[in-house]
């Protein structure tokens, strides 16, 4: 008997028929003798609908109320899934985040899980009941409902798997694994049998939304055996086949085979670039520019400061497109005058494309191939950032898909 966590995404929960199929699959695992914790997301499109409702009433909804509203999508899902399981004769009990409880900090809409108290759920598991736990949500110290950021049900599942020392966490989604690039953009993308946790972390943080970044951090920190697989396959397929399907996340030392140089291409469509022009090149200038932006809980991504000319320099960085207007307001309202910058300019129509691979550590030439490929396609690179295992470039959004396809081909990722 093993303790297994299943996570089902929005498409997997997208209709009553799909929820019934999810229940059939879970019941199959339960009948095989496993203890089961299941984490569903809201039904497809539901979180967007809820957020739109909130924004239709207020242009700047209070973050606490926004989380209160957004969290309800998952509450519907746990109730429906528990009913579907009971209809199959399986004992199941639903839990909202606060009922577990999954304790988080108080950063609404981007809360971080601090602690999970497993006592109540454990009693269910020991009694043979399936615990159906709402993804994406938790509760803070002051008993406020919080949410974990878009795609946060992955993180709920991996955090639960870590807290309960589960034997395996299975992430069921609308694709049958992690691909060399988003299969919606690259037809030739190839499913990976396995991917190292380190690469998955880069892929996720660079835009491959198949897993939320924080979920991969949990998997890595607690060494949770994690597999990404399809929820749209036959729910009654033999368990042994299902356990070998999809993509397994590995920890580098498990790998015995020679690493490929580049494992995948990731993209982040909704980026924005902001440049603060002609600022004095003095100590503290980066802090004066970025400090107020970060204090507004705006994440800053790529940063470039130019070589200074006659004591003045340009300072450029990127933020998520949804934060662009706010960041521009902050800079124009106070920072610009305070530091004596000439101008603040920006472009909200840029995207980031990245090539990723642990094999890059020991191979040169990846940057050369990447830059040559983009040049041949006539794509201008606006910013570059690198780490040991990735190179990212910022480009005009209209070339994003072209860049992903061209790079996929240049690195021969379809071949494996
Ligand atoms: P869920 O609702 O199950 O959480 P998501 O929509 O969050 O599903 O994530 C699955 C989607 O991630 C896929 O439909 C696919 O378009 C996208 N995706 C992006 N990059 C990749 C990749 N490298 N491999 C697989 N899927 C990817
Ligand atoms: N329902 C939430 C979202 O749409 C969480 C998730 O799907 O993981 O972002
Ligand atoms: Mg998701």
CSV table of C-alpha atoms in Angstrom, one decimal, residues 209-366:
chain,number,residue,atom,x,y,z
A,209,UNK,CA,2.9,26.6,-17.3
A,210,UNK,CA,2.5,22.8,-17.2
A,211,UNK,CA,3.7,23.1,-13.6
A,212,UNK,CA,3.7,26.1,-11.3
A,213,UNK,CA,7.2,27.0,-10.3
A,214,UNK,CA,6.6,26.8,-6.6
A,215,UNK,CA,5.3,23.2,-7.0
A,216,UNK,CA,8.6,22.2,-8.6
A,217,UNK,CA,10.5,23.8,-5.7
A,218,UNK,CA,8.5,21.6,-3.2
A,219,UNK,CA,9.2,18.5,-5.3
A,220,UNK,CA,12.9,19.3,-5.3
A,221,UNK,CA,13.3,20.2,-1.7
A,222,UNK,CA,11.4,17.2,-0.4
A,223,UNK,CA,12.4,14.8,-3.2
A,224,UNK,CA,8.8,14.0,-4.1
A,225,UNK,CA,8.5,11.4,-6.8
A,226,UNK,CA,6.4,13.4,-9.4
A,227,UNK,CA,4.9,12.4,-12.7
A,228,UNK,CA,3.0,14.6,-15.2
A,229,UNK,CA,0.5,12.6,-17.2
A,230,UNK,CA,-2.8,12.8,-19.1
A,231,UNK,CA,-6.2,12.8,-17.5
A,232,UNK,CA,-7.8,12.3,-20.8
A,233,UNK,CA,-6.6,8.7,-21.3
A,234,UNK,CA,-8.9,5.8,-20.6
A,235,UNK,CA,-9.5,6.1,-16.8
A,236,UNK,CA,-9.6,2.3,-16.4
A,237,UNK,CA,-6.4,1.6,-18.3
A,238,UNK,CA,-4.2,-0.9,-16.4
A,239,UNK,CA,-2.4,0.7,-13.4
A,240,UNK,CA,1.0,-0.6,-14.5
A,241,UNK,CA,0.7,1.2,-17.8
A,242,UNK,CA,-0.5,4.4,-16.2
A,243,UNK,CA,2.4,4.3,-13.7
A,244,UNK,CA,4.9,4.2,-16.6
A,245,UNK,CA,3.1,6.9,-18.8
A,246,UNK,CA,3.8,10.6,-18.9
A,247,UNK,CA,7.0,12.3,-17.8
A,248,UNK,CA,8.8,11.5,-14.6
A,249,UNK,CA,10.7,14.2,-12.8
A,250,UNK,CA,14.1,13.0,-11.7
A,251,UNK,CA,16.9,14.3,-9.4
A,252,UNK,CA,20.1,14.6,-11.3
A,253,UNK,CA,22.1,11.9,-9.5
A,254,UNK,CA,19.4,9.4,-10.6
A,255,UNK,CA,20.5,10.0,-14.2
A,256,UNK,CA,23.0,7.6,-15.6
A,257,UNK,CA,22.7,8.5,-19.3
A,258,UNK,CA,24.7,11.2,-21.0
A,259,UNK,CA,22.7,14.4,-20.8
A,260,UNK,CA,21.5,16.0,-24.0
A,261,UNK,CA,22.7,19.6,-24.3
A,262,UNK,CA,19.3,21.4,-24.7
A,263,UNK,CA,16.2,19.7,-23.3
A,264,UNK,CA,13.5,22.2,-24.0
A,265,UNK,CA,12.3,25.7,-25.1
A,266,UNK,CA,10.1,27.8,-22.9
A,267,UNK,CA,8.3,30.9,-23.6
A,268,UNK,CA,6.6,33.6,-21.6
A,269,UNK,CA,4.3,35.6,-23.8
A,270,UNK,CA,3.0,38.3,-21.5
A,271,UNK,CA,6.1,40.3,-20.6
A,272,UNK,CA,6.7,44.1,-20.6
A,273,UNK,CA,9.9,46.0,-20.7
A,274,UNK,CA,10.6,49.3,-18.9
A,275,UNK,CA,13.6,51.5,-19.3
A,276,UNK,CA,14.5,54.4,-17.0
A,277,UNK,CA,16.7,56.6,-19.2
A,278,UNK,CA,19.7,58.7,-18.2
A,279,UNK,CA,19.9,58.1,-14.5
A,280,UNK,CA,23.0,59.1,-12.5
A,281,UNK,CA,25.4,56.1,-12.2
A,282,UNK,CA,25.8,56.2,-8.4
A,283,UNK,CA,25.6,53.6,-5.6
A,284,UNK,CA,22.0,52.8,-4.7
A,285,UNK,CA,20.4,53.7,-8.0
A,286,UNK,CA,19.2,50.2,-8.7
A,287,UNK,CA,17.6,50.1,-5.2
A,288,UNK,CA,16.0,53.5,-5.7
A,289,UNK,CA,14.4,52.4,-9.0
A,290,UNK,CA,13.4,48.8,-8.1
A,291,UNK,CA,12.7,49.2,-4.4
A,292,UNK,CA,9.4,51.0,-4.8
A,293,UNK,CA,8.4,48.6,-7.6
A,294,UNK,CA,9.1,45.5,-5.5
A,295,UNK,CA,7.3,47.1,-2.5
A,296,UNK,CA,4.2,47.1,-4.6
A,297,UNK,CA,4.6,43.3,-4.9
A,298,UNK,CA,5.6,43.5,-8.6
A,299,UNK,CA,8.0,40.8,-9.6
A,300,UNK,CA,11.0,42.0,-11.5
A,301,UNK,CA,12.6,39.7,-14.0
A,302,UNK,CA,15.5,40.5,-16.4
A,303,UNK,CA,17.6,43.5,-15.4
A,304,UNK,CA,20.2,45.3,-17.5
A,305,UNK,CA,22.2,48.4,-16.6
A,306,UNK,CA,24.2,50.0,-19.5
A,307,UNK,CA,27.8,51.1,-19.4
A,308,UNK,CA,27.7,54.6,-18.1
A,309,UNK,CA,28.6,57.6,-20.3
A,310,UNK,CA,29.7,60.8,-18.5
A,311,UNK,CA,28.3,59.5,-15.2
A,312,UNK,CA,24.8,58.7,-16.6
A,313,UNK,CA,23.3,55.3,-17.6
A,314,UNK,CA,20.1,53.6,-18.7
A,315,UNK,CA,18.4,51.1,-16.5
A,316,UNK,CA,16.1,48.5,-18.1
A,317,UNK,CA,14.1,45.7,-16.6
A,318,UNK,CA,11.0,43.5,-17.3
A,319,UNK,CA,7.8,42.8,-15.4
A,320,UNK,CA,4.7,40.8,-16.1
A,321,UNK,CA,2.5,42.6,-18.6
A,322,UNK,CA,-0.3,42.6,-16.0
A,323,UNK,CA,1.9,44.7,-13.7
A,324,UNK,CA,3.1,47.1,-16.5
A,325,UNK,CA,0.7,50.0,-15.9
A,326,UNK,CA,1.2,49.9,-12.2
A,327,UNK,CA,5.0,49.8,-12.5
A,328,UNK,CA,5.0,52.8,-15.0
A,329,UNK,CA,2.8,54.7,-12.6
A,330,UNK,CA,5.1,54.2,-9.7
A,331,UNK,CA,8.1,55.2,-11.7
A,332,UNK,CA,6.5,58.3,-13.2
A,333,UNK,CA,4.8,59.4,-10.1
A,334,UNK,CA,7.8,59.6,-7.8
A,335,UNK,CA,11.0,57.7,-8.7
A,336,UNK,CA,11.7,59.6,-11.9
A,337,UNK,CA,11.9,63.0,-10.3
A,338,UNK,CA,13.6,61.7,-7.2
A,339,UNK,CA,16.6,60.3,-9.0
A,340,UNK,CA,16.6,62.8,-11.8
A,341,UNK,CA,16.0,60.4,-14.7
A,342,UNK,CA,15.4,62.0,-18.1
A,343,UNK,CA,12.5,59.7,-19.1
A,344,UNK,CA,10.7,56.4,-18.4
A,345,UNK,CA,9.7,54.5,-21.5
A,346,UNK,CA,8.3,51.0,-21.9
A,347,UNK,CA,7.0,48.4,-24.3
A,348,UNK,CA,4.2,46.1,-23.1
A,349,UNK,CA,4.3,43.9,-26.2
A,350,UNK,CA,7.4,41.8,-25.6
A,351,UNK,CA,7.9,38.1,-24.9
A,352,UNK,CA,10.7,36.0,-23.5
A,353,UNK,CA,12.0,32.8,-25.1
A,354,UNK,CA,14.5,30.5,-23.4
A,355,UNK,CA,16.5,27.4,-24.2
A,356,UNK,CA,17.1,25.1,-21.2
A,357,UNK,CA,19.3,22.1,-20.6
A,358,UNK,CA,21.6,20.8,-17.8
A,359,UNK,CA,23.9,19.6,-20.5
A,360,UNK,CA,24.7,23.3,-21.3
A,361,UNK,CA,27.1,23.3,-18.4
A,362,UNK,CA,29.6,21.2,-20.2
A,363,UNK,CA,29.0,22.3,-23.8
A,364,UNK,CA,29.8,25.6,-25.5
A,365,UNK,CA,28.0,26.8,-28.5
A,366,UNK,CA,24.4,26.9,-27.4
